[in-house]
mmCIF file of C-alpha atoms and ligand atoms in Angstrom:
data_model
loop_
_atom_site.group_PDB
_atom_site.id
_atom_site.type_symbol
_atom_site.label_atom_id
_atom_site.label_comp_id
_atom_site.label_asym_id
_atom_site.label_seq_id
_atom_site.Cartn_x
_atom_site.Cartn_y
_atom_site.Cartn_z
ATOM 1 C CA UNK A 1 92.857 134.756 93.520
ATOM 2 C CA UNK A 2 94.354 131.404 94.435
ATOM 3 C CA UNK A 3 95.088 129.992 97.850
ATOM 4 C CA UNK A 4 98.189 127.745 98.111
ATOM 5 C CA UNK A 5 98.959 125.424 100.978
ATOM 6 C CA UNK A 6 102.720 125.274 101.574
ATOM 7 C CA UNK A 7 104.578 122.428 103.233
ATOM 8 C CA UNK A 8 105.779 123.296 106.758
ATOM 9 C CA UNK A 9 108.879 121.153 106.152
ATOM 10 C CA UNK A 10 110.793 124.180 104.875
ATOM 11 C CA UNK A 11 108.570 127.270 104.679
ATOM 12 C CA UNK A 12 111.337 129.598 103.506
ATOM 13 C CA UNK A 13 112.170 127.297 100.600
ATOM 14 C CA UNK A 14 108.469 126.717 99.792
ATOM 15 C CA UNK A 15 107.939 130.486 99.558
ATOM 16 C CA UNK A 16 111.021 131.078 97.431
ATOM 17 C CA UNK A 17 110.158 128.226 95.072
ATOM 18 C CA UNK A 18 106.641 129.587 94.616
ATOM 19 C CA UNK A 19 107.730 133.172 93.928
ATOM 20 C CA UNK A 20 110.527 132.023 91.531
ATOM 21 C CA UNK A 21 107.824 130.388 89.411
ATOM 22 C CA UNK A 22 104.870 132.771 89.618
ATOM 23 C CA UNK A 23 106.427 136.105 90.564
ATOM 24 C CA UNK A 24 105.314 138.226 93.508
ATOM 25 C CA UNK A 25 102.991 136.566 95.991
ATOM 26 C CA UNK A 26 100.263 138.845 97.370
ATOM 27 C CA UNK A 27 100.527 137.785 100.997
ATOM 28 C CA UNK A 28 101.395 134.918 103.303
ATOM 29 C CA UNK A 29 99.611 133.780 106.390
ATOM 30 C CA UNK A 30 101.402 131.022 108.277
ATOM 31 C CA UNK A 31 101.807 128.284 105.661
ATOM 32 C CA UNK A 32 99.216 129.778 103.279
ATOM 33 C CA UNK A 33 100.059 131.882 100.234
ATOM 34 C CA UNK A 34 97.664 134.158 98.349
ATOM 35 C CA UNK A 35 98.586 134.748 94.737
ATOM 36 C CA UNK A 36 97.392 135.229 91.197
ATOM 37 C CA UNK A 37 98.371 132.076 89.369
ATOM 38 C CA UNK A 38 97.436 130.975 85.850
ATOM 39 C CA UNK A 39 98.384 127.621 84.468
ATOM 40 C CA UNK A 40 97.424 125.525 87.546
ATOM 41 C CA UNK A 41 98.199 122.195 85.909
ATOM 42 C CA UNK A 42 101.710 123.180 84.980
ATOM 43 C CA UNK A 43 102.264 124.835 88.350
ATOM 44 C CA UNK A 44 101.195 121.802 90.331
ATOM 45 C CA UNK A 45 103.280 119.579 88.074
ATOM 46 C CA UNK A 46 106.302 121.650 89.130
ATOM 47 C CA UNK A 47 106.040 122.816 92.718
ATOM 48 C CA UNK A 48 107.736 120.511 95.268
ATOM 49 C CA UNK A 49 106.902 122.254 98.559
ATOM 50 C CA UNK A 50 103.328 123.298 97.768
ATOM 51 C CA UNK A 51 100.780 120.749 98.913
ATOM 52 C CA UNK A 52 97.588 122.034 97.231
ATOM 53 C CA UNK A 53 96.164 124.858 95.152
ATOM 54 C CA UNK A 54 92.624 126.236 95.625
ATOM 55 C CA UNK A 55 90.329 128.766 94.002
ATOM 56 C CA UNK A 56 88.936 131.139 96.632
ATOM 57 C CA UNK A 57 85.121 131.076 96.338
ATOM 58 C CA UNK A 58 84.360 133.570 99.076
ATOM 59 C CA UNK A 59 85.852 134.941 102.266
ATOM 60 C CA UNK A 60 83.770 135.097 105.402
ATOM 61 C CA UNK A 61 83.724 135.066 109.203
ATOM 62 C CA UNK A 62 82.583 132.326 111.532
ATOM 63 C CA UNK A 63 79.285 134.034 112.447
ATOM 64 C CA UNK A 64 78.439 134.579 108.748
ATOM 65 C CA UNK A 65 79.576 131.175 107.420
ATOM 66 C CA UNK A 66 76.175 129.429 107.182
ATOM 67 C CA UNK A 67 74.478 132.489 105.678
ATOM 68 C CA UNK A 68 77.215 132.761 102.994
ATOM 69 C CA UNK A 69 77.051 129.016 102.180
ATOM 70 C CA UNK A 70 73.334 129.292 101.617
ATOM 71 C CA UNK A 71 73.731 132.332 99.329
ATOM 72 C CA UNK A 72 76.575 130.910 97.190
ATOM 73 C CA UNK A 73 75.812 129.322 93.784
ATOM 74 C CA UNK A 74 77.439 125.869 94.307
ATOM 75 C CA UNK A 75 75.884 124.536 91.086
ATOM 76 C CA UNK A 76 78.071 126.873 88.992
ATOM 77 C CA UNK A 77 81.219 124.906 89.973
ATOM 78 C CA UNK A 78 79.820 121.479 90.839
ATOM 79 C CA UNK A 79 80.950 118.507 88.732
ATOM 80 C CA UNK A 80 79.428 114.995 88.988
ATOM 81 C CA UNK A 81 79.920 114.485 92.789
ATOM 82 C CA UNK A 82 81.429 116.235 95.823
ATOM 83 C CA UNK A 83 82.892 116.080 99.286
ATOM 84 C CA UNK A 84 83.534 118.732 101.922
ATOM 85 C CA UNK A 85 86.694 119.101 104.036
ATOM 86 C CA UNK A 86 86.488 121.560 106.878
ATOM 87 C CA UNK A 87 89.028 121.061 109.663
ATOM 88 C CA UNK A 88 87.768 122.420 112.964
ATOM 89 C CA UNK A 89 84.180 122.832 111.713
ATOM 90 C CA UNK A 90 81.085 120.652 111.638
ATOM 91 C CA UNK A 91 81.973 119.109 108.282
ATOM 92 C CA UNK A 92 78.705 117.168 107.936
ATOM 93 C CA UNK A 93 76.625 120.201 108.832
ATOM 94 C CA UNK A 94 78.362 122.341 106.187
ATOM 95 C CA UNK A 95 78.100 119.539 103.582
ATOM 96 C CA UNK A 96 74.354 119.351 104.348
ATOM 97 C CA UNK A 97 73.918 123.082 103.587
ATOM 98 C CA UNK A 98 75.718 122.627 100.216
ATOM 99 C CA UNK A 99 73.683 119.488 99.474
ATOM 100 C CA UNK A 100 70.449 121.497 99.925
ATOM 101 C CA UNK A 101 71.737 124.035 97.436
ATOM 102 C CA UNK A 102 72.725 121.575 94.659
ATOM 103 C CA UNK A 103 70.382 120.372 91.897
ATOM 104 C CA UNK A 104 71.699 116.796 91.632
ATOM 105 C CA UNK A 105 73.826 116.231 94.744
ATOM 106 C CA UNK A 106 75.937 113.069 95.052
ATOM 107 C CA UNK A 107 78.542 112.553 97.754
ATOM 108 C CA UNK A 108 81.896 110.869 96.974
ATOM 109 C CA UNK A 109 84.309 110.778 99.898
ATOM 110 C CA UNK A 110 87.136 108.909 98.191
ATOM 111 C CA UNK A 111 87.699 110.477 94.779
ATOM 112 C CA UNK A 112 85.267 113.367 94.376
ATOM 113 C CA UNK A 113 85.230 115.398 91.153
ATOM 114 C CA UNK A 114 84.487 118.502 93.274
ATOM 115 C CA UNK A 115 86.146 119.039 96.645
ATOM 116 C CA UNK A 116 85.039 122.101 98.686
ATOM 117 C CA UNK A 117 87.238 123.049 101.581
ATOM 118 C CA UNK A 118 86.882 125.569 104.397
ATOM 119 C CA UNK A 119 90.106 126.971 105.816
ATOM 120 C CA UNK A 120 90.443 129.036 108.936
ATOM 121 C CA UNK A 121 93.310 131.542 108.956
ATOM 122 C CA UNK A 122 93.361 133.855 111.942
ATOM 123 C CA UNK A 123 90.075 135.884 111.737
ATOM 124 C CA UNK A 124 88.901 134.768 108.283
ATOM 125 C CA UNK A 125 87.381 131.683 106.750
ATOM 126 C CA UNK A 126 88.218 130.861 103.124
ATOM 127 C CA UNK A 127 85.619 128.827 101.253
ATOM 128 C CA UNK A 128 87.608 127.193 98.481
ATOM 129 C CA UNK A 129 87.560 124.741 95.620
ATOM 130 C CA UNK A 130 90.434 122.265 95.398
ATOM 131 C CA UNK A 131 92.140 122.704 91.990
ATOM 132 C CA UNK A 132 95.260 120.541 92.336
ATOM 133 C CA UNK A 133 97.098 118.469 94.892
ATOM 134 C CA UNK A 134 100.794 117.565 95.101
ATOM 135 C CA UNK A 135 100.997 114.089 93.534
ATOM 136 C CA UNK A 136 104.709 113.862 92.878
ATOM 137 C CA UNK A 137 105.303 110.454 94.554
ATOM 138 C CA UNK A 138 108.741 111.576 95.760
ATOM 139 C CA UNK A 139 109.069 108.431 97.921
ATOM 140 C CA UNK A 140 109.133 106.301 94.714
ATOM 141 C CA UNK A 141 112.126 108.245 93.431
ATOM 142 C CA UNK A 142 114.288 108.266 96.555
ATOM 143 C CA UNK A 143 117.844 107.139 95.817
ATOM 144 C CA UNK A 144 117.335 103.547 97.083
ATOM 145 C CA UNK A 145 114.295 103.099 94.837
ATOM 146 C CA UNK A 146 116.197 104.003 91.644
ATOM 147 C CA UNK A 147 118.049 101.346 89.593
ATOM 148 C CA UNK A 148 121.339 103.032 90.528
ATOM 149 C CA UNK A 149 121.676 104.670 93.890
ATOM 150 C CA UNK A 150 124.485 106.818 95.246
ATOM 151 C CA UNK A 151 125.202 107.753 98.874
ATOM 152 C CA UNK A 152 125.312 111.489 98.132
ATOM 153 C CA UNK A 153 122.061 111.678 96.161
ATOM 154 C CA UNK A 154 119.749 114.529 97.033
ATOM 155 C CA UNK A 155 116.201 113.985 98.219
ATOM 156 C CA UNK A 156 113.997 114.224 95.049
ATOM 157 C CA UNK A 157 111.762 116.840 96.651
ATOM 158 C CA UNK A 158 114.737 119.107 97.375
ATOM 159 C CA UNK A 159 116.206 118.469 93.909
ATOM 160 C CA UNK A 160 112.946 119.587 92.290
ATOM 161 C CA UNK A 161 112.717 122.720 94.435
ATOM 162 C CA UNK A 162 116.321 123.637 93.469
ATOM 163 C CA UNK A 163 115.452 123.429 89.787
ATOM 164 C CA UNK A 164 112.366 125.587 90.435
ATOM 165 C CA UNK A 165 114.407 128.216 92.345
ATOM 166 C CA UNK A 166 116.089 129.080 89.033
ATOM 167 C CA UNK A 167 112.682 130.266 87.739
ATOM 168 C CA UNK A 168 113.415 128.392 84.480
ATOM 169 C CA UNK A 169 110.470 127.728 82.186
ATOM 170 C CA UNK A 170 109.682 124.511 80.352
ATOM 171 C CA UNK A 171 111.539 125.573 77.199
ATOM 172 C CA UNK A 172 114.736 126.116 79.165
ATOM 173 C CA UNK A 173 117.778 123.889 79.778
ATOM 174 C CA UNK A 174 119.200 123.040 83.191
ATOM 175 C CA UNK A 175 122.889 122.109 83.497
ATOM 176 C CA UNK A 176 124.267 120.069 86.391
ATOM 177 C CA UNK A 177 128.087 120.154 86.225
ATOM 178 C CA UNK A 178 128.467 117.507 88.991
ATOM 179 C CA UNK A 179 125.518 115.345 87.972
ATOM 180 C CA UNK A 180 126.463 112.123 89.821
ATOM 181 C CA UNK A 181 123.657 109.514 89.530
ATOM 182 C CA UNK A 182 121.356 112.198 88.060
ATOM 183 C CA UNK A 183 119.097 113.209 90.976
ATOM 184 C CA UNK A 184 118.729 116.836 89.787
ATOM 185 C CA UNK A 185 118.443 115.841 86.116
ATOM 186 C CA UNK A 186 115.611 113.386 86.887
ATOM 187 C CA UNK A 187 113.447 116.029 88.582
ATOM 188 C CA UNK A 188 114.147 118.630 85.872
ATOM 189 C CA UNK A 189 113.444 116.009 83.167
ATOM 190 C CA UNK A 190 110.187 114.881 84.777
ATOM 191 C CA UNK A 191 108.974 118.496 84.777
ATOM 192 C CA UNK A 192 109.711 118.664 81.036
ATOM 193 C CA UNK A 193 112.897 120.740 81.034
ATOM 194 C CA UNK A 194 115.879 119.859 78.875
ATOM 195 C CA UNK A 195 119.026 118.848 80.809
ATOM 196 C CA UNK A 196 122.757 118.555 80.369
ATOM 197 C CA UNK A 197 124.756 116.674 83.014
ATOM 198 C CA UNK A 198 128.541 116.558 83.380
ATOM 199 C CA UNK A 199 130.571 114.261 85.565
ATOM 200 C CA UNK A 200 134.244 113.336 85.592
ATOM 201 C CA UNK A 201 133.500 109.630 85.875
ATOM 202 C CA UNK A 202 131.998 107.396 83.197
ATOM 203 C CA UNK A 203 130.751 105.071 85.926
ATOM 204 C CA UNK A 204 128.663 107.923 87.361
ATOM 205 C CA UNK A 205 127.359 108.931 83.927
ATOM 206 C CA UNK A 206 126.387 105.355 83.357
ATOM 207 C CA UNK A 207 124.409 105.360 86.625
ATOM 208 C CA UNK A 208 122.740 108.628 85.624
ATOM 209 C CA UNK A 209 121.784 107.178 82.235
ATOM 210 C CA UNK A 210 120.207 104.097 83.828
ATOM 211 C CA UNK A 211 118.241 106.278 86.267
ATOM 212 C CA UNK A 212 117.051 108.748 83.616
ATOM 213 C CA UNK A 213 115.987 105.913 81.288
ATOM 214 C CA UNK A 214 114.165 104.204 84.156
ATOM 215 C CA UNK A 215 111.982 107.339 84.537
ATOM 216 C CA UNK A 216 111.527 107.480 80.710
ATOM 217 C CA UNK A 217 113.207 110.895 80.487
ATOM 218 C CA UNK A 218 114.139 111.744 76.910
ATOM 219 C CA UNK A 219 115.562 115.232 76.622
ATOM 220 C CA UNK A 220 118.967 114.785 78.314
ATOM 221 C CA UNK A 221 122.669 114.854 77.437
ATOM 222 C CA UNK A 222 125.392 113.329 79.610
ATOM 223 C CA UNK A 223 129.015 114.343 79.022
ATOM 224 C CA UNK A 224 132.271 113.281 80.672
ATOM 225 C CA UNK A 225 134.044 116.492 81.551
ATOM 226 C CA UNK A 226 135.737 118.304 84.408
ATOM 227 C CA UNK A 227 133.236 120.739 85.893
ATOM 228 C CA UNK A 228 135.936 123.365 86.371
ATOM 229 C CA UNK A 229 136.566 123.507 82.648
ATOM 230 C CA UNK A 230 133.173 123.785 81.026
ATOM 231 C CA UNK A 231 132.934 126.210 78.120
ATOM 232 C CA UNK A 232 129.371 125.849 76.900
ATOM 233 C CA UNK A 233 127.181 128.704 78.196
ATOM 234 C CA UNK A 234 123.988 127.970 80.145
ATOM 235 C CA UNK A 235 121.136 130.181 81.407
ATOM 236 C CA UNK A 236 120.624 127.985 84.474
ATOM 237 C CA UNK A 237 122.925 125.803 86.499
ATOM 238 C CA UNK A 238 121.787 123.635 89.416
ATOM 239 C CA UNK A 239 124.315 121.566 91.250
ATOM 240 C CA UNK A 240 125.337 119.780 94.411
ATOM 241 C CA UNK A 241 129.118 119.965 94.523
ATOM 242 C CA UNK A 242 131.163 116.974 95.815
ATOM 243 C CA UNK A 243 131.648 117.485 99.523
ATOM 244 C CA UNK A 244 134.916 115.551 99.618
ATOM 245 C CA UNK A 245 133.469 112.994 102.072
ATOM 246 C CA UNK A 246 132.410 110.079 99.899
ATOM 247 C CA UNK A 247 133.201 111.380 96.474
ATOM 248 C CA UNK A 248 136.586 111.879 94.915
ATOM 249 C CA UNK A 249 137.465 115.149 93.309
ATOM 250 C CA UNK A 250 140.133 115.797 90.800
ATOM 251 C CA UNK A 251 142.636 118.591 90.479
ATOM 252 C CA UNK A 252 145.265 119.289 87.929
ATOM 253 C CA UNK A 253 147.979 120.101 90.487
ATOM 254 C CA UNK A 254 148.309 116.564 91.661
ATOM 255 C CA UNK A 255 147.008 115.088 88.436
ATOM 256 C CA UNK A 256 145.169 112.351 90.276
ATOM 257 C CA UNK A 257 141.980 111.639 92.125
ATOM 258 C CA UNK A 258 141.857 112.882 95.682
ATOM 259 C CA UNK A 259 139.704 111.534 98.476
ATOM 260 C CA UNK A 260 139.301 114.198 101.034
ATOM 261 C CA UNK A 261 139.722 113.292 104.678
ATOM 262 C CA UNK A 262 137.995 115.552 107.077
ATOM 263 C CA UNK A 263 139.441 113.728 110.092
ATOM 264 C CA UNK A 264 141.059 115.828 112.787
ATOM 265 C CA UNK A 265 144.715 115.666 111.680
ATOM 266 C CA UNK A 266 144.223 116.708 108.055
ATOM 267 C CA UNK A 267 141.064 118.715 108.458
ATOM 268 C CA UNK A 268 142.248 122.259 107.803
ATOM 269 C CA UNK A 269 144.497 121.168 104.904
ATOM 270 C CA UNK A 270 141.593 119.238 103.333
ATOM 271 C CA UNK A 271 139.179 122.107 103.757
ATOM 272 C CA UNK A 272 141.614 124.483 102.082
ATOM 273 C CA UNK A 273 141.952 121.996 99.236
ATOM 274 C CA UNK A 274 138.167 121.827 98.869
ATOM 275 C CA UNK A 275 137.837 125.610 98.981
ATOM 276 C CA UNK A 276 140.376 126.020 96.194
ATOM 277 C CA UNK A 277 138.522 123.437 94.137
ATOM 278 C CA UNK A 278 135.168 125.233 94.675
ATOM 279 C CA UNK A 279 136.747 128.588 93.822
ATOM 280 C CA UNK A 280 138.112 127.196 90.586
ATOM 281 C CA UNK A 281 134.666 125.811 89.753
ATOM 282 C CA UNK A 282 132.892 129.092 90.542
ATOM 283 C CA UNK A 283 135.357 131.225 88.598
ATOM 284 C CA UNK A 284 134.743 129.067 85.581
ATOM 285 C CA UNK A 285 130.970 129.099 86.209
ATOM 286 C CA UNK A 286 131.089 132.907 86.145
ATOM 287 C CA UNK A 287 132.217 132.695 82.530
ATOM 288 C CA UNK A 288 129.483 130.295 81.406
ATOM 289 C CA UNK A 289 126.433 131.306 83.488
ATOM 290 C CA UNK A 290 123.926 133.653 81.815
ATOM 291 C CA UNK A 291 121.144 133.963 84.335
ATOM 292 C CA UNK A 292 121.043 132.112 87.651
ATOM 293 C CA UNK A 293 122.690 129.223 89.492
ATOM 294 C CA UNK A 294 121.623 127.189 92.512
ATOM 295 C CA UNK A 295 124.649 125.622 94.187
ATOM 296 C CA UNK A 296 124.871 123.538 97.340
ATOM 297 C CA UNK A 297 128.006 123.764 99.487
ATOM 298 C CA UNK A 298 128.818 121.976 102.721
ATOM 299 C CA UNK A 299 128.772 124.306 105.740
ATOM 300 C CA UNK A 300 132.371 123.477 106.751
ATOM 301 C CA UNK A 301 133.871 125.560 103.940
ATOM 302 C CA UNK A 302 133.964 129.361 103.961
ATOM 303 C CA UNK A 303 131.524 129.525 101.071
ATOM 304 C CA UNK A 304 130.862 133.272 101.527
ATOM 305 C CA UNK A 305 134.477 134.034 100.925
ATOM 306 C CA UNK A 306 134.679 131.746 97.873
ATOM 307 C CA UNK A 307 131.536 133.328 96.406
ATOM 308 C CA UNK A 308 132.892 136.831 96.968
ATOM 309 C CA UNK A 309 136.235 135.937 95.377
ATOM 310 C CA UNK A 310 134.463 134.441 92.368
ATOM 311 C CA UNK A 311 132.377 137.678 91.993
ATOM 312 C CA UNK A 312 128.962 136.138 92.422
ATOM 313 C CA UNK A 313 126.128 137.688 94.414
ATOM 314 C CA UNK A 314 124.133 135.590 96.878
ATOM 315 C CA UNK A 315 120.473 136.361 96.051
ATOM 316 C CA UNK A 316 119.030 133.954 98.615
ATOM 317 C CA UNK A 317 120.252 131.302 101.040
ATOM 318 C CA UNK A 318 118.718 128.243 102.695
ATOM 319 C CA UNK A 319 120.034 125.616 105.088
ATOM 320 C CA UNK A 320 119.346 121.909 105.342
ATOM 321 C CA UNK A 321 120.619 120.109 108.394
ATOM 322 C CA UNK A 322 121.864 116.626 107.548
ATOM 323 C CA UNK A 323 123.744 115.535 110.678
ATOM 324 C CA UNK A 324 126.020 116.994 113.378
ATOM 325 C CA UNK A 325 128.917 117.563 111.020
ATOM 326 C CA UNK A 326 127.062 118.459 107.822
ATOM 327 C CA UNK A 327 124.553 121.185 106.973
ATOM 328 C CA UNK A 328 123.886 121.903 103.339
ATOM 329 C CA UNK A 329 124.043 125.553 102.325
ATOM 330 C CA UNK A 330 121.773 126.137 99.374
ATOM 331 C CA UNK A 331 122.711 129.314 97.544
ATOM 332 C CA UNK A 332 120.945 131.265 94.802
ATOM 333 C CA UNK A 333 123.727 132.917 92.799
ATOM 334 C CA UNK A 334 123.800 135.544 90.068
ATOM 335 C CA UNK A 335 126.723 137.241 88.397
HETATM 336 C C1 SAM B 401 127.656 115.214 95.322
HETATM 337 S S1 SAM B 401 127.769 114.189 93.906
HETATM 338 C C2 SAM B 401 126.358 114.689 93.029
HETATM 339 C C3 SAM B 401 125.088 114.025 93.471
HETATM 340 C C4 SAM B 401 123.918 114.397 92.597
HETATM 341 N N1 SAM B 401 123.555 115.760 92.846
HETATM 342 C C5 SAM B 401 122.707 113.506 92.884
HETATM 343 O O1 SAM B 401 121.758 113.955 93.529
HETATM 344 O O2 SAM B 401 122.727 112.288 92.459
HETATM 345 C C6 SAM B 401 129.129 114.929 93.084
HETATM 346 C C7 SAM B 401 129.566 114.308 91.781
HETATM 347 O O3 SAM B 401 130.651 115.149 91.337
HETATM 348 C C8 SAM B 401 131.533 114.302 90.558
HETATM 349 N N2 SAM B 401 132.842 115.027 90.414
HETATM 350 C C9 SAM B 401 133.874 115.110 91.266
HETATM 351 N N3 SAM B 401 134.842 115.937 90.793
HETATM 352 C C10 SAM B 401 134.390 116.345 89.586
HETATM 353 C C11 SAM B 401 134.918 117.259 88.604
HETATM 354 N N4 SAM B 401 136.111 117.844 88.782
HETATM 355 N N5 SAM B 401 134.167 117.474 87.494
HETATM 356 C C12 SAM B 401 132.962 116.874 87.310
HETATM 357 N N6 SAM B 401 132.445 116.030 88.216
HETATM 358 C C13 SAM B 401 133.109 115.797 89.340
HETATM 359 C C14 SAM B 401 131.581 113.007 91.365
HETATM 360 O O4 SAM B 401 131.944 111.950 90.505
HETATM 361 C C15 SAM B 401 130.148 112.939 91.860
HETATM 362 O O5 SAM B 401 129.390 112.086 91.018
#
C-alpha cells in the first residue's frame, strides 16, 4: 500500500487527478491518500498536485512507536545512507533507534539514498519510506519564463493536472483546439504524450512552436484551423477557451475578428456572443470527441446551459478563482 501526500492548494483537484491516473483510491485522510499504485516513477513524473509518494512500512500508535521501530528490519530497505523526517516527534531519538538497528549506518541529511518518514494522521502513525518527490520545477515553466509568453497562459501545474484528469496514458494523444502559446501542450509533451494543437492565428502557433522547442518536446503537431470546425477525431481534448477578454475570437457571421468587451454597456450582448461561440465549439466537439474532454470556461457565461444544449455530461467540476471578475470553471465532459 502506498501513502501519497497531496497538495493542499486544491485538494479536490489533487484527488481527482490521482484517481484519474490510478483508479479508485482506498481512502483519504486530510491531505493523505492511501492507494495501490504500481509504476511509481511514471506516476511521480505525471502527478501535478501530489507532493510525495511513500511505501508504508508499518502502522503503529504513539505508545508502541519505539517498540515497533526496534522490531522492524531496517537493513532490508536501507541503501548507502539515510535520514529521518518525523514532524512532531523527537526526530533525533527515532533516528538513533534506527541507527542501532542498521549494520553499516551512515547519515546523510542533504541527499540521502534512504529517507524514512513518520507521519501522524489522527490516531495512527505511518512509518514510511520515501519513494518519489514532486520535482516538476513548475516555476521554471511559468509563462514569463518561456521564450514566448501570453497573458492568458495557464499555470503549468494546472495545465498538467488538466491533462491528467483525462486519464490518458503515455501512448495517447491530447488535442488542444485553442492551443495559444502551448501551455497545455508543453505539460502533456513533457509527460511523454503526443499532442496536436490548433489555433486560428499563425502568430500564436509560432509562439507555441518556440515554446515547445525550448522544452525539447518532439511529438507535437501545430495546425492553423478554426476550433469550431475540426473534423479529426480525438480520444482526449484539453483546452482553455478564449475568454473574450484579451484574445480575439472569430465567427463566420461577421466574417472578421471580434474583440469582446465585457464593459457595462455591451456586457450582455458580448456574453451572448461568447455563449454562441462556445456552443458552436462544443457541438462540433461532440462529433470529434471519443472519450473525455477537459474544458475551461469563464464563470460569467451560462456554461451549464451551453453544455446541456451541446449534449455533454459534466462528470466533474472544479473552480479556480483568478480575480473579482473571473473564476475559471474547469469541467470534465463526456458525451
Ligand atoms: C485562452 S488562449 C489559450 C491559452 C493556452 N491554453 C495557454 O495556456 O497558453 C485561447 C487561444 O484561442 C485562439 N482562438 C480564438 N478563436 C479561435 C478559433 N475560432 N479557433 C481556434 N483558435 C482560436 C486564440 O488565438 C488564443 O490563442
